[in-house]
Amino acid sequence: MTTHKNLLGGPEPTYLPENEEAYRLLDEESLAPAEVAARFPTFSPAWALLAEEAFGRGAVVESYAYARTGYHRGLDALRRAGWKGHGPIPWEHRANQGFLRCLAALGRAAGEIGEKDEHERCWQFLKDSSAEAYAELHG
């Protein structure tokens, strides 16, 4: 297999660190996402679950708030991981999925409350960050 170097000099993909304890609490201990978010407020997957669940039951403003929290916590984590405001955030990396799901949830909720600019910005940001995440989450 041949690996090709990016000749345009774009940034390297950013991979967020894993939080095995938070995943364990969600998966093995079946703790509610709100409890995991309270214990690990920087853990975007818990915020994504909260946003998705709220949206699913029609609580759009609540979904927006959860998604925005996870999005901002994710941005902080991305910056700590070396992200400079652009570049790939691979969907395949489990730790990145929480941020990307929050970004999609924020775009979805923004659209529902009439925040057209934010709706469009979020979906474009998702597409620019991960075409795979966009394909999986947009729809």
PDB file of C-alpha atoms in Angstrom:
ATOM      1  CA  MET A   1       0.000   0.000   0.000  1.00  0.00           C
ATOM      2  CA  THR A   2       1.337   3.391  -0.967  1.00  0.00           C
ATOM      3  CA  THR A   3       0.825   6.396   1.279  1.00  0.00           C
ATOM      4  CA  HIS A   4       0.740   9.727  -0.513  1.00  0.00           C
ATOM      5  CA  LYS A   5       1.918  12.924   1.107  1.00  0.00           C
ATOM      6  CA  ASN A   6      -0.416  15.921   1.012  1.00  0.00           C
ATOM      7  CA  LEU A   7       1.324  18.147  -1.540  1.00  0.00           C
ATOM      8  CA  LEU A   8      -0.831  21.122  -0.622  1.00  0.00           C
ATOM      9  CA  GLY A   9       0.673  21.223   2.862  1.00  0.00           C
ATOM     10  CA  GLY A  10      -2.631  21.032   4.726  1.00  0.00           C
ATOM     11  CA  PRO A  11      -2.760  20.287   8.429  1.00  0.00           C
ATOM     12  CA  GLU A  12      -2.463  16.766   9.733  1.00  0.00           C
ATOM     13  CA  PRO A  13      -5.602  15.093  11.093  1.00  0.00           C
ATOM     14  CA  THR A  14      -6.411  15.786  14.722  1.00  0.00           C
ATOM     15  CA  TYR A  15      -7.119  12.879  17.067  1.00  0.00           C
ATOM     16  CA  LEU A  16      -8.694  13.635  20.425  1.00  0.00           C
ATOM     17  CA  PRO A  17      -7.504  11.619  23.426  1.00  0.00           C
ATOM     18  CA  GLU A  18      -9.682   8.728  24.556  1.00  0.00           C
ATOM     19  CA  ASN A  19     -11.424   8.753  27.930  1.00  0.00           C
ATOM     20  CA  GLU A  20     -11.742   5.046  28.663  1.00  0.00           C
ATOM     21  CA  GLU A  21     -13.327   5.603  32.087  1.00  0.00           C
ATOM     22  CA  ALA A  22     -16.137   7.729  30.654  1.00  0.00           C
ATOM     23  CA  TYR A  23     -16.796   5.174  27.897  1.00  0.00           C
ATOM     24  CA  ARG A  24     -16.795   2.397  30.484  1.00  0.00           C
ATOM     25  CA  LEU A  25     -19.366   4.225  32.595  1.00  0.00           C
ATOM     26  CA  LEU A  26     -21.632   4.673  29.570  1.00  0.00           C
ATOM     27  CA  ASP A  27     -21.156   1.225  28.070  1.00  0.00           C
ATOM     28  CA  GLU A  28     -20.477  -1.222  30.877  1.00  0.00           C
ATOM     29  CA  GLU A  29     -22.025   0.541  33.860  1.00  0.00           C
ATOM     30  CA  SER A  30     -24.949   1.903  31.806  1.00  0.00           C
ATOM     31  CA  LEU A  31     -24.723   5.258  33.561  1.00  0.00           C
ATOM     32  CA  ALA A  32     -27.033   7.908  32.131  1.00  0.00           C
ATOM     33  CA  PRO A  33     -25.319  10.401  29.817  1.00  0.00           C
ATOM     34  CA  ALA A  34     -26.204  13.230  32.251  1.00  0.00           C
ATOM     35  CA  GLU A  35     -24.321  11.449  35.041  1.00  0.00           C
ATOM     36  CA  VAL A  36     -21.299  10.892  32.793  1.00  0.00           C
ATOM     37  CA  ALA A  37     -21.366  14.543  31.653  1.00  0.00           C
ATOM     38  CA  ALA A  38     -21.489  15.619  35.303  1.00  0.00           C
ATOM     39  CA  ARG A  39     -18.452  13.471  36.152  1.00  0.00           C
ATOM     40  CA  PHE A  40     -16.577  14.275  32.933  1.00  0.00           C
ATOM     41  CA  PRO A  41     -17.805  17.669  31.657  1.00  0.00           C
ATOM     42  CA  THR A  42     -15.218  17.681  28.851  1.00  0.00           C
ATOM     43  CA  PHE A  43     -16.494  14.347  27.450  1.00  0.00           C
ATOM     44  CA  SER A  44     -18.332  15.401  24.271  1.00  0.00           C
ATOM     45  CA  PRO A  45     -19.912  11.976  23.589  1.00  0.00           C
ATOM     46  CA  ALA A  46     -22.102  12.356  26.694  1.00  0.00           C
ATOM     47  CA  TRP A  47     -23.226  15.810  25.531  1.00  0.00           C
ATOM     48  CA  ALA A  48     -23.936  14.396  22.062  1.00  0.00           C
ATOM     49  CA  LEU A  49     -26.130  11.672  23.566  1.00  0.00           C
ATOM     50  CA  LEU A  50     -28.001  14.257  25.631  1.00  0.00           C
ATOM     51  CA  ALA A  51     -28.509  16.508  22.588  1.00  0.00           C
ATOM     52  CA  GLU A  52     -29.696  13.659  20.385  1.00  0.00           C
ATOM     53  CA  GLU A  53     -32.079  12.331  23.027  1.00  0.00           C
ATOM     54  CA  ALA A  54     -33.547  15.786  23.685  1.00  0.00           C
ATOM     55  CA  PHE A  55     -34.020  16.417  19.963  1.00  0.00           C
ATOM     56  CA  GLY A  56     -35.687  13.043  19.563  1.00  0.00           C
ATOM     57  CA  ARG A  57     -38.316  13.940  22.144  1.00  0.00           C
ATOM     58  CA  GLY A  58     -38.926  17.366  20.661  1.00  0.00           C
ATOM     59  CA  ALA A  59     -36.996  19.426  23.230  1.00  0.00           C
ATOM     60  CA  VAL A  60     -35.161  21.439  20.575  1.00  0.00           C
ATOM     61  CA  VAL A  61     -33.904  24.273  22.795  1.00  0.00           C
ATOM     62  CA  GLU A  62     -32.595  21.749  25.317  1.00  0.00           C
ATOM     63  CA  SER A  63     -30.921  19.850  22.470  1.00  0.00           C
ATOM     64  CA  TYR A  64     -29.347  23.086  21.266  1.00  0.00           C
ATOM     65  CA  ALA A  65     -27.950  23.802  24.737  1.00  0.00           C
ATOM     66  CA  TYR A  66     -26.506  20.306  25.164  1.00  0.00           C
ATOM     67  CA  ALA A  67     -25.036  20.358  21.658  1.00  0.00           C
ATOM     68  CA  ARG A  68     -23.479  23.800  22.177  1.00  0.00           C
ATOM     69  CA  THR A  69     -21.893  22.659  25.444  1.00  0.00           C
ATOM     70  CA  GLY A  70     -20.409  19.540  23.831  1.00  0.00           C
ATOM     71  CA  TYR A  71     -19.302  21.530  20.801  1.00  0.00           C
ATOM     72  CA  HIS A  72     -17.415  24.080  22.909  1.00  0.00           C
ATOM     73  CA  ARG A  73     -15.897  21.395  25.136  1.00  0.00           C
ATOM     74  CA  GLY A  74     -14.836  19.603  21.961  1.00  0.00           C
ATOM     75  CA  LEU A  75     -13.277  22.746  20.482  1.00  0.00           C
ATOM     76  CA  ASP A  76     -11.261  23.175  23.679  1.00  0.00           C
ATOM     77  CA  ALA A  77     -10.077  19.550  23.466  1.00  0.00           C
ATOM     78  CA  LEU A  78      -9.208  19.896  19.773  1.00  0.00           C
ATOM     79  CA  ARG A  79      -7.094  22.965  20.484  1.00  0.00           C
ATOM     80  CA  ARG A  80      -5.304  21.134  23.289  1.00  0.00           C
ATOM     81  CA  ALA A  81      -4.639  18.315  20.790  1.00  0.00           C
ATOM     82  CA  GLY A  82      -2.932  20.756  18.395  1.00  0.00           C
ATOM     83  CA  TRP A  83      -5.802  21.676  16.074  1.00  0.00           C
ATOM     84  CA  LYS A  84      -5.363  25.172  14.634  1.00  0.00           C
ATOM     85  CA  GLY A  85      -8.947  25.909  13.621  1.00  0.00           C
ATOM     86  CA  HIS A  86      -9.099  23.828  10.457  1.00  0.00           C
ATOM     87  CA  GLY A  87      -8.112  20.489   9.076  1.00  0.00           C
ATOM     88  CA  PRO A  88      -9.365  16.930   9.210  1.00  0.00           C
ATOM     89  CA  ILE A  89     -11.032  15.513  12.323  1.00  0.00           C
ATOM     90  CA  PRO A  90     -11.390  11.834  11.368  1.00  0.00           C
ATOM     91  CA  TRP A  91     -14.777  10.242  12.073  1.00  0.00           C
ATOM     92  CA  GLU A  92     -13.171   6.801  12.345  1.00  0.00           C
ATOM     93  CA  HIS A  93     -11.442   7.823  15.579  1.00  0.00           C
ATOM     94  CA  ARG A  94     -13.940   7.107  18.368  1.00  0.00           C
ATOM     95  CA  ALA A  95     -12.858  10.053  20.525  1.00  0.00           C
ATOM     96  CA  ASN A  96     -13.561  12.486  17.644  1.00  0.00           C
ATOM     97  CA  GLN A  97     -17.108  11.243  17.181  1.00  0.00           C
ATOM     98  CA  GLY A  98     -18.508  13.046  20.226  1.00  0.00           C
ATOM     99  CA  PHE A  99     -17.389  16.438  18.943  1.00  0.00           C
ATOM    100  CA  LEU A 100     -18.584  15.706  15.411  1.00  0.00           C
ATOM    101  CA  ARG A 101     -21.958  14.475  16.685  1.00  0.00           C
ATOM    102  CA  CYS A 102     -22.312  17.624  18.803  1.00  0.00           C
ATOM    103  CA  LEU A 103     -21.532  19.744  15.751  1.00  0.00           C
ATOM    104  CA  ALA A 104     -24.239  17.929  13.763  1.00  0.00           C
ATOM    105  CA  ALA A 105     -26.711  18.185  16.658  1.00  0.00           C
ATOM    106  CA  LEU A 106     -26.003  21.911  16.962  1.00  0.00           C
ATOM    107  CA  GLY A 107     -26.614  22.399  13.244  1.00  0.00           C
ATOM    108  CA  ARG A 108     -29.821  20.389  13.384  1.00  0.00           C
ATOM    109  CA  ALA A 109     -31.188  22.246  16.414  1.00  0.00           C
ATOM    110  CA  ALA A 110     -30.109  25.634  15.035  1.00  0.00           C
ATOM    111  CA  GLY A 111     -32.108  24.931  11.908  1.00  0.00           C
ATOM    112  CA  GLU A 112     -35.173  24.060  13.960  1.00  0.00           C
ATOM    113  CA  ILE A 113     -35.072  27.315  15.926  1.00  0.00           C
ATOM    114  CA  GLY A 114     -34.523  29.472  12.847  1.00  0.00           C
ATOM    115  CA  GLU A 115     -30.792  30.147  13.239  1.00  0.00           C
ATOM    116  CA  LYS A 116     -30.177  29.758   9.484  1.00  0.00           C
ATOM    117  CA  ASP A 117     -26.591  31.098   9.473  1.00  0.00           C
ATOM    118  CA  GLU A 118     -25.510  28.862  12.337  1.00  0.00           C
ATOM    119  CA  HIS A 119     -27.317  25.885  10.799  1.00  0.00           C
ATOM    120  CA  GLU A 120     -25.393  26.338   7.539  1.00  0.00           C
ATOM    121  CA  ARG A 121     -22.087  27.096   9.285  1.00  0.00           C
ATOM    122  CA  CYS A 122     -22.289  23.945  11.427  1.00  0.00           C
ATOM    123  CA  TRP A 123     -23.054  21.652   8.496  1.00  0.00           C
ATOM    124  CA  GLN A 124     -20.266  23.206   6.408  1.00  0.00           C
ATOM    125  CA  PHE A 125     -17.835  22.884   9.325  1.00  0.00           C
ATOM    126  CA  LEU A 126     -18.804  19.226   9.683  1.00  0.00           C
ATOM    127  CA  LYS A 127     -18.355  18.592   5.963  1.00  0.00           C
ATOM    128  CA  ASP A 128     -14.975  20.344   5.961  1.00  0.00           C
ATOM    129  CA  SER A 129     -13.815  18.429   9.040  1.00  0.00           C
ATOM    130  CA  SER A 130     -14.960  14.945   8.034  1.00  0.00           C
ATOM    131  CA  ALA A 131     -16.758  13.948   4.867  1.00  0.00           C
ATOM    132  CA  GLU A 132     -17.502  10.596   6.533  1.00  0.00           C
ATOM    133  CA  ALA A 133     -19.155  12.248   9.543  1.00  0.00           C
ATOM    134  CA  TYR A 134     -21.143  14.531   7.252  1.00  0.00           C
ATOM    135  CA  ALA A 135     -22.385  11.536   5.224  1.00  0.00           C
ATOM    136  CA  GLU A 136     -23.266   9.642   8.414  1.00  0.00           C
ATOM    137  CA  LEU A 137     -24.940  12.480  10.328  1.00  0.00           C
ATOM    138  CA  HIS A 138     -26.492  14.803   7.754  1.00  0.00           C
ATOM    139  CA  GLY A 139     -29.924  13.769   6.726  1.00  0.00           C
TER     140      GLY A 139
END
